[in-house]
């Protein structure tokens, strides 16, 4: 299972959201569970709740996705940075044939985007 945290999920994790905490725990302890934090979303989360980026980046089991050239080119075609990087990262690849799921505390943000959403609201 490949899951990408959006900024709202990162803020929720830092605020004690139980579902976000479970994802982080699984990514750290369960084989086959992978959790990703895109750099653009880290910046957005830290602007919302200062200290979030350092907290998320320090957690074991979370891979930070860099803004490399192919990602930057995908982001450049969109009007938003974090959602564009997340949508690009969630696409199917030869390693992840089904792509990734986007964990979010605000699923309305993803309406109209080509991603599968995991709602972290109870």
Coordinates of N, CA, C and O in Angstrom, one line a residue:
X1 N 0.8 -1.2 0.0 CA 0.0 0.0 0.0 C 0.9 1.2 0.0 O 1.8 1.4 0.9
X2 N 0.7 2.1 -0.9 CA 1.5 3.3 -1.1 C 0.5 4.5 -0.8 O -0.5 4.7 -1.5
X3 N 0.9 5.3 0.2 CA 0.0 6.4 0.6 C 0.9 7.7 0.7 O 2.0 7.7 1.2
X4 N 0.3 8.8 0.1 CA 0.9 10.1 0.1 C 0.1 11.0 1.0 O -1.1 11.1 0.9
X5 N 0.9 11.6 1.9 CA 0.2 12.6 2.8 C 0.1 14.0 2.2 O 1.1 14.5 1.7
X6 N -1.1 14.5 2.2 CA -1.2 15.9 1.7 C -0.9 16.8 3.0 O -0.7 16.3 4.1
X7 N -0.9 18.1 2.8 CA -0.6 19.0 3.9 C -1.6 18.9 5.0 O -1.2 19.0 6.2
X8 N -2.9 18.7 4.7 CA -3.9 18.6 5.7 C -3.6 17.3 6.6 O -3.9 17.3 7.8
X9 N -3.2 16.3 5.9 CA -2.9 15.0 6.6 C -1.7 15.2 7.6 O -1.6 14.7 8.7
X10 N -0.7 15.9 7.1 CA 0.5 16.2 7.9 C 0.1 17.0 9.1 O 0.6 16.7 10.2
X11 N -0.7 18.0 8.9 CA -1.1 18.9 10.1 C -2.0 18.0 11.0 O -1.8 18.1 12.3
X12 N -2.8 17.2 10.5 CA -3.6 16.3 11.3 C -2.8 15.3 12.1 O -3.0 15.1 13.3
X13 N -1.7 14.8 11.5 CA -0.8 13.9 12.2 C -0.1 14.6 13.4 O 0.0 14.1 14.5
X14 N 0.3 15.8 13.1 CA 0.9 16.6 14.2 C 0.0 17.1 15.3 O 0.4 17.5 16.4
X15 N -1.3 17.0 15.0 CA -2.4 17.4 15.9 C -3.0 16.2 16.7 O -4.0 16.4 17.4
X16 N -2.4 15.0 16.4 CA -2.9 13.8 17.1 C -4.0 13.1 16.5 O -4.7 12.3 17.1
X17 N -4.3 13.3 15.2 CA -5.3 12.5 14.4 C -5.0 11.0 14.5 O -3.9 10.6 14.1
X18 N -5.9 10.2 15.0 CA -5.7 8.8 15.2 C -5.5 8.1 13.9 O -4.6 7.2 13.8
X19 N -6.2 8.4 12.9 CA -6.1 7.7 11.6 C -4.7 8.0 11.0 O -4.1 7.1 10.4
X20 N -4.3 9.2 11.0 CA -3.0 9.6 10.5 C -1.9 8.9 11.3 O -0.9 8.4 10.7
X21 N -2.0 8.8 12.6 CA -1.1 8.1 13.5 C -1.0 6.6 13.1 O 0.1 6.0 13.1
X22 N -2.1 6.0 12.8 CA -2.1 4.6 12.4 C -1.4 4.4 11.1 O -0.6 3.4 10.9
X23 N -1.5 5.3 10.1 CA -0.8 5.2 8.9 C 0.7 5.3 9.1 O 1.5 4.5 8.5
X24 N 1.1 6.2 9.9 CA 2.5 6.4 10.2 C 3.1 5.1 10.9 O 4.1 4.6 10.6
X25 N 2.3 4.6 11.9 CA 2.7 3.3 12.6 C 2.9 2.2 11.6 O 3.9 1.4 11.6
X26 N 1.9 2.0 10.7 CA 1.9 0.9 9.7 C 3.1 1.0 8.8 O 3.8 0.0 8.5
X27 N 3.4 2.3 8.3 CA 4.5 2.5 7.4 C 5.8 2.1 8.1 O 6.8 1.7 7.4
X28 N 5.9 2.3 9.4 CA 7.1 2.0 10.1 C 7.2 0.5 10.5 O 8.4 0.0 10.5
X29 N 6.1 -0.2 10.6 CA 6.2 -1.5 11.2 C 5.7 -2.7 10.3 O 6.0 -3.8 10.5
X30 N 4.9 -2.3 9.3 CA 4.3 -3.4 8.5 C 4.9 -3.4 7.1 O 4.9 -2.4 6.3
X31 N 5.5 -4.6 6.7 CA 6.1 -4.7 5.4 C 5.0 -4.4 4.3 O 3.8 -4.9 4.4
X32 N 5.4 -3.7 3.2 CA 4.4 -3.5 2.1 C 3.6 -2.2 2.3 O 2.9 -1.8 1.4
X33 N 3.8 -1.5 3.4 CA 3.1 -0.2 3.6 C 4.2 0.9 3.5 O 5.2 0.9 4.1
X34 N 3.9 1.9 2.6 CA 4.8 2.9 2.3 C 4.1 4.3 2.4 O 3.0 4.4 1.9
X35 N 4.7 5.2 3.1 CA 4.1 6.5 3.3 C 5.1 7.6 2.8 O 6.3 7.5 3.0
X36 N 4.5 8.6 2.0 CA 5.3 9.6 1.4 C 4.9 11.0 1.8 O 3.7 11.2 2.0
X37 N 5.9 11.9 1.9 CA 5.6 13.3 2.2 C 6.3 14.1 1.1 O 7.5 14.3 1.1
X38 N 5.5 14.7 0.2 CA 6.1 15.5 -0.8 C 6.6 16.8 -0.3 O 6.0 17.4 0.6
X39 N 7.7 17.3 -0.8 CA 8.3 18.5 -0.2 C 7.4 19.7 -0.3 O 7.3 20.5 0.7
X40 N 6.7 19.9 -1.4 CA 5.8 21.0 -1.5 C 4.7 21.0 -0.4 O 4.3 22.0 0.1
X41 N 4.2 19.8 -0.1 CA 3.2 19.6 0.9 C 3.8 19.9 2.3 O 3.1 20.4 3.2
X42 N 5.0 19.5 2.5 CA 5.7 19.8 3.8 C 5.8 21.3 4.0 O 5.5 21.7 5.1
X43 N 6.1 22.0 3.0 CA 6.2 23.5 3.1 C 4.8 24.1 3.5 O 4.6 24.9 4.4
X44 N 3.8 23.6 2.7 CA 2.4 24.1 3.0 C 1.9 23.7 4.4 O 1.3 24.6 5.1
X45 N 2.2 22.5 4.8 CA 1.8 22.1 6.2 C 2.5 22.9 7.2 O 1.9 23.3 8.2
X46 N 3.8 23.2 7.0 CA 4.6 24.0 8.0 C 4.1 25.4 8.1 O 4.1 26.1 9.1
X47 N 3.6 26.0 7.0 CA 3.0 27.3 7.0 C 1.7 27.3 7.8 O 1.4 28.3 8.4
X48 N 1.0 26.3 7.7 CA -0.3 26.2 8.5 C 0.0 25.9 9.9 O -0.6 26.6 10.8
X49 N 0.9 25.1 10.2 CA 1.3 24.7 11.6 C 2.8 24.6 11.7 O 3.4 23.6 11.4
X50 N 3.4 25.7 12.2 CA 4.9 25.7 12.2 C 5.4 24.5 13.0 O 4.9 24.2 14.1
X51 N 6.5 23.9 12.5 CA 7.1 22.8 13.2 C 6.7 21.4 12.6 O 7.3 20.4 12.8
X52 N 5.6 21.5 11.7 CA 5.1 20.2 11.1 C 6.1 19.6 10.2 O 6.3 18.4 10.2
X53 N 6.8 20.4 9.4 CA 7.7 19.8 8.4 C 8.8 19.0 9.1 O 9.1 17.9 8.7
X54 N 9.4 19.6 10.2 CA 10.5 18.9 10.9 C 9.9 17.6 11.6 O 10.6 16.6 11.6
X55 N 8.7 17.7 12.1 CA 8.1 16.6 12.8 C 7.9 15.4 11.8 O 8.3 14.3 12.1
X56 N 7.3 15.7 10.7 CA 7.0 14.7 9.7 C 8.3 14.1 9.1 O 8.5 12.9 9.0
X57 N 9.3 15.0 8.8 CA 10.5 14.5 8.2 C 11.3 13.6 9.2 O 12.1 12.8 8.7
X58 N 11.2 13.8 10.5 CA 11.9 13.0 11.4 C 11.3 11.7 11.7 O 12.0 10.8 12.4
X59 N 10.1 11.4 11.3 CA 9.4 10.2 11.6 C 10.0 9.0 10.8 O 10.1 9.2 9.6
X60 N 10.2 7.9 11.4 CA 10.7 6.7 10.6 C 9.5 6.2 9.8 O 8.3 6.3 10.1
X61 N 9.9 5.7 8.6 CA 8.9 5.1 7.8 C 8.2 6.0 6.8 O 7.4 5.6 6.0
X62 N 8.6 7.3 6.8 CA 8.1 8.3 5.9 C 9.2 8.7 5.0 O 10.2 9.2 5.4
X63 N 9.0 8.5 3.7 CA 9.9 9.0 2.6 C 9.5 10.3 2.1 O 8.4 10.6 1.7
X64 N 10.5 11.3 2.2 CA 10.3 12.6 1.7 C 10.5 12.6 0.2 O 11.6 12.1 -0.3
X65 N 9.5 13.1 -0.6 CA 9.6 13.1 -2.1 C 10.2 14.5 -2.5 O 9.6 15.5 -2.2
X66 N 11.4 14.4 -3.1 CA 12.0 15.6 -3.6 C 11.3 16.2 -4.7 O 10.6 15.6 -5.5
X67 N 11.6 17.5 -5.0 CA 11.1 18.2 -6.2 C 12.2 18.1 -7.2 O 13.0 19.0 -7.5
X68 N 12.3 16.9 -7.9 CA 13.2 16.7 -8.9 C 12.7 17.3 -10.2 O 11.6 17.9 -10.3
X69 N 13.5 17.2 -11.3 CA 13.2 17.9 -12.6 C 11.9 17.4 -13.1 O 11.0 18.2 -13.5
X70 N 11.6 16.1 -13.3 CA 10.3 15.6 -13.8 C 9.1 16.1 -13.0 O 8.1 16.5 -13.5
X71 N 9.3 16.1 -11.7 CA 8.2 16.6 -10.8 C 8.1 18.1 -11.0 O 6.9 18.6 -11.0
X72 N 9.1 18.9 -11.0 CA 9.1 20.3 -11.2 C 8.4 20.7 -12.5 O 7.6 21.6 -12.6
X73 N 8.6 19.9 -13.6 CA 7.9 20.2 -14.8 C 6.4 19.9 -14.7 O 5.6 20.6 -15.3
X74 N 6.1 18.9 -14.0 CA 4.6 18.6 -13.8 C 4.0 19.7 -12.9 O 2.9 20.1 -13.2
X75 N 4.7 20.1 -11.9 CA 4.2 21.2 -11.0 C 4.0 22.5 -11.8 O 3.1 23.3 -11.7
X76 N 5.0 22.8 -12.8 CA 4.9 24.0 -13.5 C 3.7 24.1 -14.4 O 3.3 25.2 -14.8
X77 N 3.1 23.0 -14.8 CA 1.9 23.0 -15.6 C 0.6 23.2 -14.9 O -0.5 23.3 -15.4
X78 N 0.7 23.3 -13.5 CA -0.5 23.5 -12.7 C -0.4 24.9 -12.0 O 0.6 25.5 -12.0
X79 N -1.5 25.2 -11.4 CA -1.6 26.5 -10.7 C -1.2 26.4 -9.2 O -1.1 27.4 -8.5
X80 N -1.1 25.2 -8.7 CA -0.8 24.9 -7.3 C 0.5 24.0 -7.2 O 0.7 23.2 -8.1
X81 N 1.2 24.2 -6.2 CA 2.4 23.4 -6.1 C 2.2 22.1 -5.4 O 2.5 21.0 -5.9
X82 N 1.7 22.1 -4.1 CA 1.6 20.9 -3.4 C 0.6 19.9 -4.0 O 1.0 18.7 -4.2
X83 N -0.6 20.3 -4.4 CA -1.5 19.3 -5.0 C -0.9 18.8 -6.4 O -1.1 17.6 -6.7
X84 N -0.2 19.6 -7.1 CA 0.3 19.2 -8.4 C 1.4 18.1 -8.1 O 1.5 17.1 -8.8
X85 N 2.3 18.4 -7.1 CA 3.3 17.4 -6.8 C 2.7 16.1 -6.3 O 3.1 15.0 -6.7
X86 N 1.7 16.2 -5.5 CA 1.0 15.0 -5.0 C 0.3 14.2 -6.1 O 0.5 13.0 -6.2
X87 N -0.4 14.9 -7.0 CA -1.1 14.2 -8.1 C -0.1 13.5 -9.0 O -0.3 12.4 -9.4
X88 N 1.1 14.2 -9.2 CA 2.1 13.6 -10.0 C 2.7 12.3 -9.4 O 2.8 11.3 -10.0
X89 N 2.9 12.4 -8.1 CA 3.5 11.3 -7.3 C 2.5 10.1 -7.2 O 2.9 9.0 -7.1
X90 N 1.2 10.4 -7.3 CA 0.2 9.4 -7.1 C -0.1 8.6 -8.4 O -0.7 7.5 -8.3
X91 N 0.4 9.0 -9.5 CA 0.2 8.3 -10.7 C 0.8 6.9 -10.7 O 1.8 6.7 -10.1
X92 N 0.2 6.0 -11.5 CA 0.8 4.7 -11.6 C 2.2 4.7 -12.2 O 2.5 5.6 -13.1
X93 N 3.1 3.9 -11.7 CA 4.4 3.7 -12.3 C 4.7 2.2 -12.4 O 3.9 1.4 -11.9
X94 N 5.8 1.9 -13.1 CA 6.1 0.4 -13.2 C 6.3 -0.2 -11.8 O 6.0 -1.4 -11.7
X95 N 6.8 0.6 -10.8 CA 6.9 0.0 -9.5 C 5.6 0.0 -8.7 O 5.4 -0.8 -7.8
X96 N 4.7 0.9 -9.0 CA 3.4 1.0 -8.3 C 2.3 1.0 -9.4 O 1.8 2.1 -9.7
X97 N 2.0 -0.1 -9.8 CA 1.0 -0.2 -11.0 C -0.3 0.4 -10.7 O -1.0 0.9 -11.6
X98 N -0.8 0.4 -9.4 CA -2.0 1.0 -9.1 C -1.9 2.5 -8.6 O -2.8 3.1 -8.2
X99 N -0.7 3.0 -8.6 CA -0.4 4.3 -8.1 C -0.5 4.4 -6.6 O -0.3 3.3 -5.9
X100 N -0.7 5.6 -6.1 CA -0.7 5.7 -4.6 C -2.1 6.4 -4.3 O -2.7 7.0 -5.1
X101 N -2.4 6.2 -3.0 CA -3.6 6.8 -2.4 C -3.2 8.1 -1.7 O -2.1 8.2 -1.1
X102 N -4.0 9.2 -1.8 CA -3.7 10.4 -1.1 C -4.5 10.5 0.2 O -5.7 10.4 0.2
X103 N -3.8 10.5 1.3 CA -4.4 10.7 2.6 C -4.6 12.2 2.9 O -3.7 13.0 2.7
X104 N -5.8 12.5 3.3 CA -6.2 13.9 3.5 C -7.2 14.1 4.6 O -8.0 13.2 4.8
X105 N -7.2 15.2 5.2 CA -8.2 15.6 6.2 C -9.2 16.5 5.6 O -10.2 16.9 6.2
X106 N -9.0 16.8 4.3 CA -10.0 17.7 3.5 C -10.2 17.1 2.1 O -9.6 17.6 1.2
X107 N -11.0 16.0 2.0 CA -11.2 15.4 0.7 C -11.8 16.3 -0.3 O -11.6 16.0 -1.5
X108 N -12.5 17.3 0.0 CA -13.0 18.3 -0.9 C -11.9 18.9 -1.8 O -12.2 19.3 -2.9
X109 N -10.7 19.1 -1.2 CA -9.6 19.6 -2.0 C -9.2 18.8 -3.2 O -8.6 19.3 -4.1
X110 N -9.7 17.5 -3.2 CA -9.2 16.6 -4.3 C -10.3 16.4 -5.3 O -10.1 15.6 -6.3
X111 N -11.5 17.0 -5.2 CA -12.5 16.9 -6.2 C -12.0 17.4 -7.5 O -11.4 18.4 -7.6
X112 N -12.2 16.6 -8.6 CA -11.8 16.9 -9.9 C -10.4 16.5 -10.2 O -10.0 16.7 -11.4
X113 N -9.7 16.0 -9.3 CA -8.3 15.6 -9.6 C -8.3 14.0 -9.7 O -9.1 13.3 -9.1
X114 N -7.4 13.5 -10.5 CA -7.3 12.1 -10.8 C -6.5 11.4 -9.8 O -5.4 10.8 -10.0
X115 N -7.0 11.3 -8.5 CA -6.4 10.6 -7.4 C -7.4 9.8 -6.6 O -8.6 10.2 -6.6
X116 N -7.0 8.8 -6.0 CA -7.8 8.1 -5.0 C -7.5 8.7 -3.7 O -6.4 9.0 -3.3
X117 N -8.6 8.9 -2.9 CA -8.5 9.6 -1.6 C -8.8 8.7 -0.4 O -9.7 7.9 -0.5
X118 N -8.0 8.9 0.6 CA -8.2 8.2 1.9 C -8.6 9.3 2.9 O -7.7 10.1 3.3
X119 N -9.8 9.4 3.3 CA -10.3 10.5 4.2 C -9.9 10.1 5.6 O -10.2 9.1 6.2
X120 N -9.1 11.0 6.3 CA -8.7 10.8 7.6 C -9.6 11.3 8.7 O -9.3 11.3 9.9
X121 N -10.8 11.8 8.3 CA -11.8 12.2 9.3 C -12.5 11.1 9.9 O -12.8 10.1 9.2
X122 N -12.8 11.1 11.2 CA -13.5 10.0 11.8 C -14.9 9.9 11.4 O -15.5 10.7 10.8

